[in-house]
Amino acid sequence: MASRPRAEGPEMTRIVENRLGIVGAAAGVDASNTAEGTVLLPEDPDASAEAIRAALSRRFGVGLGVIVSDTLGRAWRMGQTDLAIGAAGVRVLHDHRGGIDGHGRPLEAPQIAVADELAAMGDLVKGKAAGRWP
């Protein structure tokens, strides 16, 4: 598990890779907002999202999408954001390659991480320390 030792001055964070392959400052692995002695990281976040999606769809009779997210810091930048670590029923990527921009130039690289953007937006709504789930 990544640790965040305190030092004189600014807080230090390790850049690590977790067992899901997520690389970043703490890589989405810390013990905030969990019971003492626990760290919540699903074995298969996509399967967890699908199980939640299926249960809610059955219960409420609607189609919906679910994103499993966690907070992640970015290497060598201050601040954190939520990103998607799993999803079901959600288009996670919007590929603009092959399109044309507003100036008539071809788009060669842009692939928008829609699930990550939704996860970050959701974090603004739910807050960090309110203890709300879901």
JSON list of C-alpha atoms in Angstrom, two decimals:
[
{"chain": "A", "resi": 1, "resn": "MET", "atom": "CA", "xyz": [0.00, 0.00, 0.00]},
{"chain": "A", "resi": 2, "resn": "ALA", "atom": "CA", "xyz": [1.21, 3.50, -0.76]},
{"chain": "A", "resi": 3, "resn": "SER", "atom": "CA", "xyz": [2.04, 5.65, 2.20]},
{"chain": "A", "resi": 4, "resn": "ARG", "atom": "CA", "xyz": [2.21, 9.37, 2.61]},
{"chain": "A", "resi": 5, "resn": "PRO", "atom": "CA", "xyz": [4.91, 10.11, 5.16]},
{"chain": "A", "resi": 6, "resn": "ARG", "atom": "CA", "xyz": [5.00, 13.60, 6.61]},
{"chain": "A", "resi": 7, "resn": "ALA", "atom": "CA", "xyz": [8.23, 15.53, 6.36]},
{"chain": "A", "resi": 8, "resn": "GLU", "atom": "CA", "xyz": [9.34, 19.01, 7.25]},
{"chain": "A", "resi": 9, "resn": "GLY", "atom": "CA", "xyz": [7.48, 21.24, 4.81]},
{"chain": "A", "resi": 10, "resn": "PRO", "atom": "CA", "xyz": [5.09, 19.98, 2.12]},
{"chain": "A", "resi": 11, "resn": "GLU", "atom": "CA", "xyz": [3.51, 16.53, 2.35]},
{"chain": "A", "resi": 12, "resn": "MET", "atom": "CA", "xyz": [5.42, 13.83, 0.44]},
{"chain": "A", "resi": 13, "resn": "THR", "atom": "CA", "xyz": [3.66, 11.29, -1.77]},
{"chain": "A", "resi": 14, "resn": "ARG", "atom": "CA", "xyz": [5.05, 8.20, -3.44]},
{"chain": "A", "resi": 15, "resn": "ILE", "atom": "CA", "xyz": [4.44, 7.45, -7.10]},
{"chain": "A", "resi": 16, "resn": "VAL", "atom": "CA", "xyz": [3.35, 3.81, -7.16]},
{"chain": "A", "resi": 17, "resn": "GLU", "atom": "CA", "xyz": [1.52, 1.20, -9.23]},
{"chain": "A", "resi": 18, "resn": "ASN", "atom": "CA", "xyz": [-1.32, -0.70, -7.58]},
{"chain": "A", "resi": 19, "resn": "ARG", "atom": "CA", "xyz": [-2.36, -4.26, -8.39]},
{"chain": "A", "resi": 20, "resn": "LEU", "atom": "CA", "xyz": [-4.84, -2.99, -11.01]},
{"chain": "A", "resi": 21, "resn": "GLY", "atom": "CA", "xyz": [-2.03, -1.27, -12.91]},
{"chain": "A", "resi": 22, "resn": "ILE", "atom": "CA", "xyz": [-3.03, 2.26, -11.90]},
{"chain": "A", "resi": 23, "resn": "VAL", "atom": "CA", "xyz": [0.08, 4.43, -11.63]},
{"chain": "A", "resi": 24, "resn": "GLY", "atom": "CA", "xyz": [0.01, 7.74, -9.83]},
{"chain": "A", "resi": 25, "resn": "ALA", "atom": "CA", "xyz": [0.51, 9.56, -6.59]},
{"chain": "A", "resi": 26, "resn": "ALA", "atom": "CA", "xyz": [-0.74, 6.89, -4.16]},
{"chain": "A", "resi": 27, "resn": "ALA", "atom": "CA", "xyz": [-2.28, 5.08, -7.19]},
{"chain": "A", "resi": 28, "resn": "GLY", "atom": "CA", "xyz": [-5.77, 5.18, -5.72]},
{"chain": "A", "resi": 29, "resn": "VAL", "atom": "CA", "xyz": [-4.69, 3.22, -2.65]},
{"chain": "A", "resi": 30, "resn": "ASP", "atom": "CA", "xyz": [-5.05, 4.88, 0.72]},
{"chain": "A", "resi": 31, "resn": "ALA", "atom": "CA", "xyz": [-7.10, 4.35, 3.83]},
{"chain": "A", "resi": 32, "resn": "SER", "atom": "CA", "xyz": [-9.14, 7.55, 3.90]},
{"chain": "A", "resi": 33, "resn": "ASN", "atom": "CA", "xyz": [-12.90, 7.17, 4.27]},
{"chain": "A", "resi": 34, "resn": "THR", "atom": "CA", "xyz": [-12.63, 3.48, 5.21]},
{"chain": "A", "resi": 35, "resn": "ALA", "atom": "CA", "xyz": [-12.92, 1.63, 8.50]},
{"chain": "A", "resi": 36, "resn": "GLU", "atom": "CA", "xyz": [-9.72, 1.27, 10.52]},
{"chain": "A", "resi": 37, "resn": "GLY", "atom": "CA", "xyz": [-7.49, -1.45, 9.08]},
{"chain": "A", "resi": 38, "resn": "THR", "atom": "CA", "xyz": [-9.24, -1.62, 5.71]},
{"chain": "A", "resi": 39, "resn": "VAL", "atom": "CA", "xyz": [-8.45, -0.40, 2.23]},
{"chain": "A", "resi": 40, "resn": "LEU", "atom": "CA", "xyz": [-11.21, -0.70, -0.33]},
{"chain": "A", "resi": 41, "resn": "LEU", "atom": "CA", "xyz": [-10.06, -1.62, -3.82]},
{"chain": "A", "resi": 42, "resn": "PRO", "atom": "CA", "xyz": [-12.24, -4.11, -5.71]},
{"chain": "A", "resi": 43, "resn": "GLU", "atom": "CA", "xyz": [-10.59, -7.19, -7.17]},
{"chain": "A", "resi": 44, "resn": "ASP", "atom": "CA", "xyz": [-12.39, -6.49, -10.47]},
{"chain": "A", "resi": 45, "resn": "PRO", "atom": "CA", "xyz": [-13.82, -2.95, -10.58]},
{"chain": "A", "resi": 46, "resn": "ASP", "atom": "CA", "xyz": [-15.64, -3.52, -13.90]},
{"chain": "A", "resi": 47, "resn": "ALA", "atom": "CA", "xyz": [-17.37, -6.60, -12.46]},
{"chain": "A", "resi": 48, "resn": "SER", "atom": "CA", "xyz": [-18.27, -4.65, -9.31]},
{"chain": "A", "resi": 49, "resn": "ALA", "atom": "CA", "xyz": [-19.74, -1.85, -11.45]},
{"chain": "A", "resi": 50, "resn": "GLU", "atom": "CA", "xyz": [-21.73, -4.39, -13.48]},
{"chain": "A", "resi": 51, "resn": "ALA", "atom": "CA", "xyz": [-23.11, -6.06, -10.33]},
{"chain": "A", "resi": 52, "resn": "ILE", "atom": "CA", "xyz": [-24.22, -2.69, -8.94]},
{"chain": "A", "resi": 53, "resn": "ARG", "atom": "CA", "xyz": [-25.66, -1.65, -12.32]},
{"chain": "A", "resi": 54, "resn": "ALA", "atom": "CA", "xyz": [-27.63, -4.90, -12.70]},
{"chain": "A", "resi": 55, "resn": "ALA", "atom": "CA", "xyz": [-29.02, -4.74, -9.15]},
{"chain": "A", "resi": 56, "resn": "LEU", "atom": "CA", "xyz": [-30.11, -1.10, -9.47]},
{"chain": "A", "resi": 57, "resn": "SER", "atom": "CA", "xyz": [-31.58, -1.71, -12.93]},
{"chain": "A", "resi": 58, "resn": "ARG", "atom": "CA", "xyz": [-33.66, -4.62, -11.60]},
{"chain": "A", "resi": 59, "resn": "ARG", "atom": "CA", "xyz": [-34.77, -2.69, -8.53]},
{"chain": "A", "resi": 60, "resn": "PHE", "atom": "CA", "xyz": [-35.80, 0.49, -10.34]},
{"chain": "A", "resi": 61, "resn": "GLY", "atom": "CA", "xyz": [-36.58, -0.87, -13.80]},
{"chain": "A", "resi": 62, "resn": "VAL", "atom": "CA", "xyz": [-34.34, 1.58, -15.61]},
{"chain": "A", "resi": 63, "resn": "GLY", "atom": "CA", "xyz": [-31.17, 1.33, -17.64]},
{"chain": "A", "resi": 64, "resn": "LEU", "atom": "CA", "xyz": [-28.28, 3.19, -16.09]},
{"chain": "A", "resi": 65, "resn": "GLY", "atom": "CA", "xyz": [-24.53, 3.36, -15.93]},
{"chain": "A", "resi": 66, "resn": "VAL", "atom": "CA", "xyz": [-22.27, 2.90, -12.94]},
{"chain": "A", "resi": 67, "resn": "ILE", "atom": "CA", "xyz": [-18.74, 4.17, -12.41]},
{"chain": "A", "resi": 68, "resn": "VAL", "atom": "CA", "xyz": [-16.51, 2.88, -9.62]},
{"chain": "A", "resi": 69, "resn": "SER", "atom": "CA", "xyz": [-14.09, 5.69, -8.81]},
{"chain": "A", "resi": 70, "resn": "ASP", "atom": "CA", "xyz": [-11.29, 6.54, -6.47]},
{"chain": "A", "resi": 71, "resn": "THR", "atom": "CA", "xyz": [-9.17, 9.56, -5.70]},
{"chain": "A", "resi": 72, "resn": "LEU", "atom": "CA", "xyz": [-5.84, 9.74, -7.45]},
{"chain": "A", "resi": 73, "resn": "GLY", "atom": "CA", "xyz": [-3.07, 12.28, -7.31]},
{"chain": "A", "resi": 74, "resn": "ARG", "atom": "CA", "xyz": [-1.07, 13.06, -10.39]},
{"chain": "A", "resi": 75, "resn": "ALA", "atom": "CA", "xyz": [2.68, 12.63, -10.42]},
{"chain": "A", "resi": 76, "resn": "TRP", "atom": "CA", "xyz": [4.54, 15.84, -9.63]},
{"chain": "A", "resi": 77, "resn": "ARG", "atom": "CA", "xyz": [1.36, 17.90, -9.31]},
{"chain": "A", "resi": 78, "resn": "MET", "atom": "CA", "xyz": [-0.42, 19.07, -6.21]},
{"chain": "A", "resi": 79, "resn": "GLY", "atom": "CA", "xyz": [-4.06, 18.15, -5.77]},
{"chain": "A", "resi": 80, "resn": "GLN", "atom": "CA", "xyz": [-6.13, 15.07, -6.44]},
{"chain": "A", "resi": 81, "resn": "THR", "atom": "CA", "xyz": [-9.09, 14.16, -8.59]},
{"chain": "A", "resi": 82, "resn": "ASP", "atom": "CA", "xyz": [-11.39, 11.19, -8.85]},
{"chain": "A", "resi": 83, "resn": "LEU", "atom": "CA", "xyz": [-10.97, 8.85, -11.77]},
{"chain": "A", "resi": 84, "resn": "ALA", "atom": "CA", "xyz": [-12.83, 5.80, -12.95]},
{"chain": "A", "resi": 85, "resn": "ILE", "atom": "CA", "xyz": [-11.30, 2.48, -11.98]},
{"chain": "A", "resi": 86, "resn": "GLY", "atom": "CA", "xyz": [-14.29, 0.49, -13.27]},
{"chain": "A", "resi": 87, "resn": "ALA", "atom": "CA", "xyz": [-17.46, 1.06, -15.26]},
{"chain": "A", "resi": 88, "resn": "ALA", "atom": "CA", "xyz": [-20.55, -0.67, -16.63]},
{"chain": "A", "resi": 89, "resn": "GLY", "atom": "CA", "xyz": [-23.26, 0.68, -18.90]},
{"chain": "A", "resi": 90, "resn": "VAL", "atom": "CA", "xyz": [-21.19, 3.80, -19.59]},
{"chain": "A", "resi": 91, "resn": "ARG", "atom": "CA", "xyz": [-19.29, 4.78, -22.70]},
{"chain": "A", "resi": 92, "resn": "VAL", "atom": "CA", "xyz": [-15.86, 5.19, -21.10]},
{"chain": "A", "resi": 93, "resn": "LEU", "atom": "CA", "xyz": [-14.02, 6.63, -24.08]},
{"chain": "A", "resi": 94, "resn": "HIS", "atom": "CA", "xyz": [-15.03, 9.03, -26.84]},
{"chain": "A", "resi": 95, "resn": "ASP", "atom": "CA", "xyz": [-12.68, 8.68, -29.80]},
{"chain": "A", "resi": 96, "resn": "HIS", "atom": "CA", "xyz": [-12.42, 11.84, -31.92]},
{"chain": "A", "resi": 97, "resn": "ARG", "atom": "CA", "xyz": [-9.62, 10.52, -34.15]},
{"chain": "A", "resi": 98, "resn": "GLY", "atom": "CA", "xyz": [-10.43, 10.87, -37.81]},
{"chain": "A", "resi": 99, "resn": "GLY", "atom": "CA", "xyz": [-12.67, 13.89, -37.24]},
{"chain": "A", "resi": 100, "resn": "ILE", "atom": "CA", "xyz": [-12.00, 17.49, -38.17]},
{"chain": "A", "resi": 101, "resn": "ASP", "atom": "CA", "xyz": [-11.47, 20.33, -35.68]},
{"chain": "A", "resi": 102, "resn": "GLY", "atom": "CA", "xyz": [-13.14, 23.75, -35.89]},
{"chain": "A", "resi": 103, "resn": "HIS", "atom": "CA", "xyz": [-10.32, 25.01, -38.12]},
{"chain": "A", "resi": 104, "resn": "GLY", "atom": "CA", "xyz": [-10.55, 22.17, -40.63]},
{"chain": "A", "resi": 105, "resn": "ARG", "atom": "CA", "xyz": [-7.52, 20.26, -39.35]},
{"chain": "A", "resi": 106, "resn": "PRO", "atom": "CA", "xyz": [-7.71, 16.50, -38.88]},
{"chain": "A", "resi": 107, "resn": "LEU", "atom": "CA", "xyz": [-7.95, 15.18, -35.33]},
{"chain": "A", "resi": 108, "resn": "GLU", "atom": "CA", "xyz": [-5.25, 12.56, -34.89]},
{"chain": "A", "resi": 109, "resn": "ALA", "atom": "CA", "xyz": [-4.91, 11.96, -31.17]},
{"chain": "A", "resi": 110, "resn": "PRO", "atom": "CA", "xyz": [-7.89, 13.04, -29.05]},
{"chain": "A", "resi": 111, "resn": "GLN", "atom": "CA", "xyz": [-9.57, 10.27, -27.13]},
{"chain": "A", "resi": 112, "resn": "ILE", "atom": "CA", "xyz": [-11.64, 11.72, -24.31]},
{"chain": "A", "resi": 113, "resn": "ALA", "atom": "CA", "xyz": [-11.68, 9.73, -21.06]},
{"chain": "A", "resi": 114, "resn": "VAL", "atom": "CA", "xyz": [-15.43, 10.23, -20.46]},
{"chain": "A", "resi": 115, "resn": "ALA", "atom": "CA", "xyz": [-15.65, 7.92, -17.44]},
{"chain": "A", "resi": 116, "resn": "ASP", "atom": "CA", "xyz": [-12.79, 9.76, -15.72]},
{"chain": "A", "resi": 117, "resn": "GLU", "atom": "CA", "xyz": [-14.43, 13.11, -16.39]},
{"chain": "A", "resi": 118, "resn": "LEU", "atom": "CA", "xyz": [-17.74, 11.85, -14.99]},
{"chain": "A", "resi": 119, "resn": "ALA", "atom": "CA", "xyz": [-15.95, 10.45, -11.93]},
{"chain": "A", "resi": 120, "resn": "ALA", "atom": "CA", "xyz": [-14.27, 13.81, -11.29]},
{"chain": "A", "resi": 121, "resn": "MET", "atom": "CA", "xyz": [-17.59, 15.63, -11.72]},
{"chain": "A", "resi": 122, "resn": "GLY", "atom": "CA", "xyz": [-19.29, 13.19, -9.35]},
{"chain": "A", "resi": 123, "resn": "ASP", "atom": "CA", "xyz": [-16.67, 13.90, -6.73]},
{"chain": "A", "resi": 124, "resn": "LEU", "atom": "CA", "xyz": [-17.64, 17.57, -6.80]},
{"chain": "A", "resi": 125, "resn": "VAL", "atom": "CA", "xyz": [-21.21, 16.53, -5.94]},
{"chain": "A", "resi": 126, "resn": "LYS", "atom": "CA", "xyz": [-20.55, 13.90, -3.26]},
{"chain": "A", "resi": 127, "resn": "GLY", "atom": "CA", "xyz": [-17.68, 15.61, -1.47]},
{"chain": "A", "resi": 128, "resn": "LYS", "atom": "CA", "xyz": [-14.70, 14.00, 0.22]},
{"chain": "A", "resi": 129, "resn": "ALA", "atom": "CA", "xyz": [-15.50, 13.63, 3.88]},
{"chain": "A", "resi": 130, "resn": "ALA", "atom": "CA", "xyz": [-19.31, 13.42, 4.05]},
{"chain": "A", "resi": 131, "resn": "GLY", "atom": "CA", "xyz": [-19.28, 9.63, 4.32]},
{"chain": "A", "resi": 132, "resn": "ARG", "atom": "CA", "xyz": [-22.05, 9.27, 1.76]},
{"chain": "A", "resi": 133, "resn": "TRP", "atom": "CA", "xyz": [-22.45, 6.03, -0.11]},
{"chain": "A", "resi": 134, "resn": "PRO", "atom": "CA", "xyz": [-24.09, 5.73, -2.49]}
]
